[in-house]
Amino acid sequence: MITPYFAGILYLATVITGLFGNIWVVCSVARSRKPKSLMSRSSPSDRLRAYISVLAVIDLTVLMALLVRALYHFLPHFMLDSNSCRAMFVLENSVKITSLTVLSCISIERYITIRKPFCSEVRRQFVNATPIGASIFAGLVVGAIIMQINSVTVSTDGMNCVRSYRGKAIPRVAAYLTAVAFLVDLTIISLNYSQIVRHVRRKFTKRRARVQANSRVRESLVNEPRYMREMTAAIVRVGVFHVVCWLPMSLMQFIPDNSIQSELTAGIRLFSNFKDFSLTRWLIFIATWLTFTNAAGDWIFYAVMNRDLRNLIRFATERRKRSTMSHAASPSTNRSLRQQIPPSMKVLHSISYRSSLGGSMDDAAGTSFVQSSPKESTVSQEPNSPYGVRAKISILSRKGSDGGGGGGPPGDIV
């Protein structure tokens, strides 16, 4: 009785790890989404973020299937039926092949962006056709999975799901086609990432050889850049992670053993309902758990270790903080009150403020009147207003007092 609970706790820990991480990725990408116009083309970073968000949603569905498995492990006496077994079989295998197909699309996108194997127009068409081709491929594989429903049933004791190919040729052929599809996706991922690493190292080798040929010093004068080492290490980590998680299950699906195929693709409670703990059963358990581990760890390799996405999320967060602080510092009520003040009252307020700094009322009015332009000052545009008359009298009186020593009496202004 300890083994079912151990497997259930392991499944539950995997679900919790992937659940919070993938939800964080979906929310972060949604909040940091850039507004784009209809005429602008999506950049490789935009397409990669779109793939990562779709991958996070699919991985959440994969983890929900694992959560159902965990519940059946914590309830060892809960019985199953044929419909629930078939529904679990279709859901689990469909979301797994869809997740692996999205991962292959990401590898293709990265390969085209870094390697640039075609001209720009061909690359653009190929990039646009990649999600369409992936959708068609995933749809065909899901159809092959649905064709295997008749081979899935419940065991005689009702405690587990099993498969039976007796007298059923179509489900057997569909099972092998599904296994080929898993292996094709994994091969595409491995080839793309290996070609990226090879391309980067080959470019650096050519660059170092060119520098050595043009230099009199025989020793190497060019060191491998830091960004190149980081990019190569990140790509190697991602490729190794996917191969480790998917290769055991992809290879074991070709084993012509009905009991292994039954427990690998349809079994809910492994180890033959925890009755057989042989090495083969342990390998099946590890291979099945690794596929769910891939769904729980994708967000770490594609979001946490993705510097471009991290910088975008950080920039969006800081922008929202600045926007919140600016709204708090300048309330809308103060803006509305300032908009309701007429221009003439603004001039009067400026005159009063300057006079309070030490100048006389008449001097402040004259200064304000001289500095304001006819387009901006309502005093000059309203000569009959009391403020305009007072300002003009002040200016004339100042001119008269200044010119008293040079010619005319100040009383001439009256």
Coordinates of C-alpha atoms in Angstrom, one line a residue:
M1 CA 0.0 0.0 0.0
I2 CA 3.0 2.3 0.3
T3 CA 3.9 2.2 -3.4
P4 CA 0.6 3.7 -4.7
Y5 CA 0.9 6.6 -2.3
F6 CA 4.6 7.1 -3.2
A7 CA 3.7 7.3 -6.9
G8 CA 0.8 9.6 -6.1
I9 CA 3.0 12.0 -4.1
L10 CA 5.5 12.0 -6.9
Y11 CA 2.8 12.8 -9.5
L12 CA 1.3 15.5 -7.3
A13 CA 4.7 17.2 -6.8
T14 CA 5.2 17.2 -10.6
V15 CA 1.7 18.7 -11.1
I16 CA 2.3 21.4 -8.5
T17 CA 5.7 22.4 -10.0
G18 CA 4.4 22.6 -13.6
L19 CA 1.0 24.1 -12.6
F20 CA 2.4 27.3 -11.0
G21 CA 5.2 27.7 -13.6
N22 CA 2.9 27.4 -16.6
I23 CA 0.3 29.7 -15.1
W24 CA 3.0 32.2 -14.5
V25 CA 4.2 32.0 -18.1
V26 CA 0.7 32.4 -19.5
C27 CA -0.1 35.5 -17.3
S28 CA 3.4 37.0 -17.9
V29 CA 3.2 36.7 -21.7
A30 CA -0.4 38.0 -21.8
R31 CA 0.6 41.1 -19.7
S32 CA 3.7 41.8 -21.7
R33 CA 2.1 41.4 -25.1
K34 CA 3.1 44.1 -27.5
P35 CA 0.3 46.0 -29.3
K36 CA 0.9 45.7 -33.1
S37 CA -0.7 47.2 -36.1
L38 CA -2.2 45.2 -39.0
M39 CA 0.7 46.3 -41.3
S40 CA 3.6 45.3 -39.0
R41 CA 5.1 41.8 -39.3
S42 CA 5.8 39.7 -36.3
S43 CA 9.4 39.4 -35.2
P44 CA 11.1 36.1 -34.3
S45 CA 10.8 37.1 -30.6
D46 CA 7.0 37.7 -31.0
R47 CA 6.5 34.3 -32.7
L48 CA 8.6 32.5 -30.0
R49 CA 6.6 34.1 -27.2
A50 CA 3.4 33.0 -29.0
Y51 CA 4.7 29.4 -29.2
I52 CA 5.8 29.5 -25.5
S53 CA 2.3 30.6 -24.4
V54 CA 0.6 27.9 -26.5
L55 CA 3.1 25.4 -25.1
A56 CA 2.2 26.5 -21.5
V57 CA -1.5 26.0 -22.1
I58 CA -1.0 22.5 -23.6
D59 CA 1.4 21.5 -20.8
L60 CA -1.3 22.5 -18.3
T61 CA -3.6 20.1 -20.0
V62 CA -1.0 17.3 -19.8
L63 CA -0.6 18.0 -16.1
M64 CA -4.3 17.8 -15.6
A65 CA -4.2 14.2 -17.0
L66 CA -1.4 13.5 -14.5
L67 CA -3.5 14.9 -11.7
V68 CA -6.2 12.4 -12.6
R69 CA -3.6 9.6 -12.4
A70 CA -2.5 10.9 -8.9
L71 CA -6.1 10.9 -7.7
Y72 CA -6.6 7.2 -8.7
H73 CA -3.4 6.4 -6.8
F74 CA -4.6 8.1 -3.7
L75 CA -7.9 6.2 -4.1
P76 CA -6.6 2.6 -4.8
H77 CA -10.1 1.0 -4.4
F78 CA -11.8 3.4 -6.8
M79 CA -13.0 1.4 -9.8
L80 CA -12.8 2.4 -13.5
D81 CA -15.0 1.8 -16.5
S82 CA -14.4 1.5 -20.3
N83 CA -15.6 5.1 -21.1
S84 CA -13.3 6.7 -18.5
C85 CA -10.4 4.6 -19.8
R86 CA -11.0 5.6 -23.4
A87 CA -11.4 9.2 -22.5
M88 CA -8.1 9.2 -20.5
F89 CA -6.3 7.4 -23.3
V90 CA -7.4 9.9 -26.0
L91 CA -6.8 13.0 -23.8
E92 CA -3.4 12.0 -22.5
N93 CA -1.9 10.9 -25.8
S94 CA -3.4 13.7 -27.8
V95 CA -2.0 16.5 -25.6
K96 CA 1.4 14.7 -25.4
I97 CA 1.8 14.6 -29.2
T98 CA 0.5 18.2 -29.4
S99 CA 3.1 19.4 -26.8
L100 CA 5.9 17.6 -28.6
T101 CA 4.8 19.1 -32.0
V102 CA 4.9 22.6 -30.5
L103 CA 8.4 21.9 -29.2
S104 CA 9.4 20.9 -32.7
C105 CA 7.9 24.1 -34.1
I106 CA 10.0 26.1 -31.6
S107 CA 13.1 24.3 -32.7
I108 CA 12.4 25.0 -36.3
E109 CA 11.8 28.7 -35.6
R110 CA 15.1 28.9 -33.7
Y111 CA 17.0 27.1 -36.5
I112 CA 15.6 29.4 -39.2
T113 CA 16.3 32.5 -37.2
I114 CA 19.9 31.6 -36.4
R115 CA 20.9 29.5 -39.4
K116 CA 19.0 31.5 -42.1
P117 CA 19.1 28.7 -44.6
F118 CA 16.9 30.4 -47.3
C119 CA 16.4 33.8 -48.7
S120 CA 14.2 36.2 -46.7
E121 CA 11.1 35.7 -48.8
V122 CA 11.3 31.9 -48.6
R123 CA 12.1 32.1 -44.9
R124 CA 9.0 34.2 -44.3
Q125 CA 6.7 31.8 -46.2
F126 CA 8.3 28.8 -44.4
V127 CA 7.8 30.4 -41.0
N128 CA 4.2 31.2 -41.8
A129 CA 3.6 27.6 -43.0
T130 CA 5.2 26.0 -40.0
P131 CA 2.2 26.3 -37.6
I132 CA -0.2 25.3 -40.4
G133 CA 1.8 22.2 -41.2
A134 CA 2.2 21.4 -37.5
S135 CA -1.6 21.7 -36.9
I136 CA -2.3 19.3 -39.8
F137 CA 0.3 16.8 -38.5
A138 CA -1.1 16.9 -35.0
G139 CA -4.6 16.5 -36.3
L140 CA -3.7 13.4 -38.3
V141 CA -2.0 11.9 -35.3
V142 CA -4.9 12.6 -33.0
G143 CA -7.1 10.9 -35.6
A144 CA -4.9 7.9 -35.4
I145 CA -5.2 7.9 -31.6
I146 CA -9.0 8.1 -31.9
M147 CA -8.9 5.0 -34.2
Q148 CA -7.3 3.1 -31.3
I149 CA -10.3 3.6 -28.9
N150 CA -11.8 0.2 -29.6
S151 CA -8.6 -1.5 -28.3
V152 CA -8.8 0.3 -24.9
T153 CA -11.0 -1.3 -22.2
V154 CA -11.1 -1.9 -18.5
S155 CA -9.5 -4.9 -16.8
T156 CA -11.6 -7.7 -15.4
D157 CA -11.4 -6.5 -11.8
G158 CA -12.2 -2.9 -12.9
M159 CA -9.1 -1.5 -11.3
N160 CA -7.0 -0.5 -14.3
C161 CA -7.1 0.2 -18.0
V162 CA -5.7 -2.3 -20.6
R163 CA -5.4 -2.7 -24.3
S164 CA -6.2 -5.7 -26.5
Y165 CA -5.3 -6.0 -30.2
R166 CA -6.9 -9.4 -30.6
G167 CA -8.6 -9.5 -34.0
K168 CA -8.1 -5.7 -34.5
A169 CA -5.6 -4.8 -37.2
I170 CA -6.5 -1.1 -37.6
P171 CA -5.8 -0.1 -34.0
R172 CA -2.4 -1.9 -34.1
V173 CA -1.4 0.0 -37.3
A174 CA -2.6 3.2 -35.8
A175 CA -0.5 2.5 -32.7
Y176 CA 2.6 2.1 -34.8
L177 CA 1.8 5.3 -36.7
T178 CA 1.5 7.2 -33.4
A179 CA 4.8 5.8 -32.2
V180 CA 6.4 7.0 -35.5
A181 CA 4.9 10.4 -35.0
F182 CA 6.5 10.7 -31.5
L183 CA 9.8 9.7 -32.9
V184 CA 9.6 12.1 -35.9
D185 CA 8.9 15.0 -33.6
L186 CA 11.8 14.1 -31.3
T187 CA 14.1 13.6 -34.3
I188 CA 13.2 17.1 -35.7
I189 CA 14.0 18.7 -32.3
S190 CA 17.3 16.9 -32.0
L191 CA 18.4 17.7 -35.5
N192 CA 17.5 21.4 -35.3
Y193 CA 19.3 22.0 -32.0
S194 CA 22.4 20.0 -33.1
Q195 CA 22.5 22.0 -36.4
I196 CA 22.3 25.2 -34.5
V197 CA 25.2 24.3 -32.2
R198 CA 27.2 23.1 -35.2
H199 CA 26.5 26.3 -37.1
V200 CA 27.5 28.6 -34.3
R201 CA 30.8 26.7 -33.6
R202 CA 31.6 26.6 -37.3
K203 CA 31.2 30.3 -37.7
F204 CA 33.4 30.9 -34.7
T205 CA 36.0 28.5 -36.1
K206 CA 36.1 30.3 -39.5
R207 CA 36.4 33.7 -37.8
R208 CA 39.3 32.5 -35.7
A209 CA 41.0 31.0 -38.7
R210 CA 40.5 34.3 -40.6
V211 CA 42.0 36.4 -37.8
Q212 CA 45.0 34.0 -37.5
A213 CA 45.6 34.1 -41.2
N214 CA 45.7 38.0 -41.2
S215 CA 47.9 38.1 -38.0
R216 CA 51.6 37.5 -37.7
V217 CA 51.1 35.8 -34.3
R218 CA 50.4 32.1 -34.6
E219 CA 48.5 31.9 -31.3
S220 CA 44.8 32.3 -31.2
L221 CA 43.8 36.0 -30.8
V222 CA 40.1 35.4 -30.7
N223 CA 38.3 34.0 -27.7
E224 CA 34.9 32.6 -27.8
P225 CA 32.4 35.4 -26.9
R226 CA 30.4 35.0 -23.7
Y227 CA 27.0 35.2 -25.5
M228 CA 28.0 32.4 -27.8
R229 CA 28.9 30.1 -24.9
E230 CA 25.7 30.9 -23.1
M231 CA 23.6 30.4 -26.2
T232 CA 25.3 27.1 -27.0
A233 CA 24.9 25.9 -23.4
A234 CA 21.2 26.8 -23.3
I235 CA 20.5 25.0 -26.6
V236 CA 22.4 21.9 -25.5
R237 CA 20.4 21.9 -22.2
V238 CA 17.1 22.2 -23.9
G239 CA 17.9 19.5 -26.5
V240 CA 19.2 17.0 -23.8
F241 CA 16.2 17.6 -21.6
H242 CA 13.7 16.8 -24.4
V243 CA 15.7 13.7 -25.5
V244 CA 15.9 12.4 -22.0
C245 CA 12.2 12.9 -21.4
W246 CA 10.8 11.6 -24.7
L247 CA 13.2 9.1 -26.1
P248 CA 12.4 6.2 -23.6
M249 CA 8.7 6.3 -24.3
S250 CA 9.2 6.8 -28.1
L251 CA 11.4 3.7 -28.3
M252 CA 9.3 1.5 -26.0
Q253 CA 6.2 2.0 -28.1
F254 CA 7.9 -0.2 -30.8
I255 CA 8.3 -3.2 -28.5
P256 CA 5.9 -5.9 -29.8
D257 CA 4.6 -6.8 -26.4
N258 CA 0.9 -6.4 -25.6
S259 CA 1.3 -6.0 -21.9
I260 CA 4.1 -3.4 -22.2
Q261 CA 2.0 -1.4 -24.8
S262 CA -1.0 -1.7 -22.5
E263 CA 0.7 -0.3 -19.5
L264 CA 2.8 2.3 -21.3
T265 CA 0.0 4.0 -23.3
A266 CA -3.3 3.1 -21.4
G267 CA -2.5 2.0 -17.9
I268 CA -3.6 4.3 -15.0
R269 CA -2.3 2.4 -12.1
L270 CA 1.2 1.1 -13.1
F271 CA 3.1 -1.9 -12.0
S272 CA 0.1 -4.0 -13.1
N273 CA -2.0 -2.4 -10.4
F274 CA 1.1 -2.5 -8.1
K275 CA 1.4 -6.3 -8.2
D276 CA 4.5 -6.7 -10.4
F277 CA 7.7 -4.7 -9.5
S278 CA 10.0 -6.1 -12.1
L279 CA 12.7 -4.1 -13.9
T280 CA 10.5 -3.8 -17.0
R281 CA 7.6 -2.3 -14.9
W282 CA 10.0 0.2 -13.3
L283 CA 11.3 1.2 -16.8
I284 CA 7.7 1.8 -17.9
F285 CA 7.0 3.8 -14.8
I286 CA 10.1 6.0 -15.3
A287 CA 9.4 6.5 -19.1
T288 CA 5.8 7.5 -18.4
W289 CA 6.7 9.9 -15.6
L290 CA 9.5 11.5 -17.7
T291 CA 6.9 12.6 -20.3
F292 CA 5.0 14.4 -17.6
T293 CA 8.2 15.9 -16.2
N294 CA 8.8 17.4 -19.6
A295 CA 5.5 19.3 -19.4
A296 CA 6.3 20.4 -15.8
G297 CA 9.8 21.6 -16.8
D298 CA 9.2 23.3 -20.2
W299 CA 8.5 26.7 -18.5
I300 CA 11.9 26.6 -16.8
F301 CA 13.9 26.2 -20.1
Y302 CA 11.7 28.4 -22.3
A303 CA 10.7 31.2 -19.9
V304 CA 13.0 31.4 -16.8
M305 CA 16.2 30.8 -18.8
N306 CA 14.9 32.9 -21.7
R307 CA 16.6 36.2 -21.3
D308 CA 14.6 38.0 -24.0
L309 CA 11.3 37.0 -22.4
R310 CA 12.6 37.8 -18.9
N311 CA 13.6 41.3 -20.0
L312 CA 10.3 41.9 -21.7
I313 CA 8.4 40.8 -18.6
R314 CA 10.6 43.0 -16.4
F315 CA 10.1 46.0 -18.7
A316 CA 6.3 45.5 -18.7
T317 CA 6.2 45.3 -14.9
E318 CA 8.3 48.5 -14.5
R319 CA 6.1 50.3 -17.0
R320 CA 3.0 49.4 -15.1
K321 CA 4.6 50.6 -11.8
R322 CA 5.6 53.9 -13.4
S323 CA 2.1 54.4 -14.8
T324 CA 0.5 53.7 -11.4
M325 CA 2.9 56.1 -9.6
S326 CA 2.2 58.8 -12.2
H327 CA -1.6 58.5 -11.8
A328 CA -1.2 58.7 -8.0
A329 CA 1.1 61.8 -8.2
S330 CA -1.2 63.7 -10.5
P331 CA -4.9 63.2 -9.6
S332 CA -7.5 63.8 -12.2
T333 CA -9.3 66.3 -9.9
N334 CA -6.4 68.7 -10.0
R335 CA -6.2 68.5 -13.8
S336 CA -9.9 69.2 -14.1
L337 CA -9.7 72.2 -11.9
R338 CA -6.8 73.6 -13.8
Q339 CA -8.6 73.1 -17.1
Q340 CA -11.7 75.1 -15.7
I341 CA -9.6 78.3 -14.9
P342 CA -9.9 80.8 -17.8
P343 CA -6.7 82.3 -19.4
S344 CA -7.4 85.7 -17.9
M345 CA -7.4 84.3 -14.4
K346 CA -4.1 82.5 -15.1
V347 CA -2.5 85.9 -16.0
L348 CA -4.0 87.5 -12.8
H349 CA -2.7 84.6 -10.7
S350 CA 0.8 85.1 -12.3
I351 CA 0.7 88.8 -11.4
S352 CA -0.3 88.2 -7.8
Y353 CA 2.4 85.5 -7.4
R354 CA 5.1 87.9 -8.7
S355 CA 4.0 90.7 -6.6
S356 CA 4.1 88.5 -3.5
L357 CA 7.8 87.8 -4.3
G358 CA 8.7 91.5 -3.5
G359 CA 7.7 93.6 -6.5
S360 CA 4.9 96.1 -6.7
M361 CA 1.5 95.2 -8.3
D362 CA 2.0 97.7 -11.1
D363 CA 5.6 96.5 -11.9
A364 CA 4.4 92.9 -12.0
A365 CA 1.5 93.7 -14.3
G366 CA 3.8 95.6 -16.7
T367 CA 6.3 92.8 -16.8
S368 CA 3.6 90.2 -17.4
F369 CA 2.0 92.3 -20.1
V370 CA 5.3 92.9 -21.9
Q371 CA 6.4 89.2 -21.8
S372 CA 3.1 87.8 -23.0
S373 CA 2.4 87.6 -26.8
P374 CA -0.8 88.7 -28.4
K375 CA -1.8 85.1 -29.1
E376 CA -1.2 83.9 -25.6
S377 CA -2.4 86.8 -23.5
T378 CA -6.1 87.6 -23.1
V379 CA -5.2 91.0 -21.5
S380 CA -3.9 92.3 -24.9
Q381 CA -6.8 90.9 -26.7
E382 CA -9.3 92.5 -24.4
P383 CA -8.3 96.2 -24.2
N384 CA -11.6 97.2 -22.5
S385 CA -11.2 94.8 -19.6
P386 CA -10.2 96.3 -16.2
Y387 CA -7.1 94.2 -16.1
G388 CA -5.9 95.4 -19.5
V389 CA -6.6 99.1 -18.7
R390 CA -4.7 98.8 -15.4
A391 CA -1.7 97.1 -17.1
K392 CA -1.5 99.8 -19.8
I393 CA -1.7 102.6 -17.3
S394 CA 1.1 101.0 -15.3
I395 CA 3.3 100.7 -18.3
L396 CA 2.6 104.3 -19.4
S397 CA 3.3 105.6 -15.9
R398 CA 6.6 103.8 -15.8
K399 CA 7.6 105.3 -19.1
G400 CA 6.6 108.7 -17.9
S401 CA 8.6 108.4 -14.7
D402 CA 11.6 107.2 -16.7
G403 CA 11.3 110.0 -19.2
G404 CA 10.8 112.8 -16.7
G405 CA 14.5 113.5 -16.5
G406 CA 14.9 113.5 -20.2
G407 CA 12.1 115.7 -21.5
G408 CA 8.4 115.5 -20.8
P409 CA 6.5 115.9 -17.6
P410 CA 4.8 112.9 -16.2
G411 CA 1.5 114.7 -16.1
D412 CA 1.3 114.6 -19.9
I413 CA 0.0 111.0 -19.8
V414 CA -3.3 112.1 -18.2

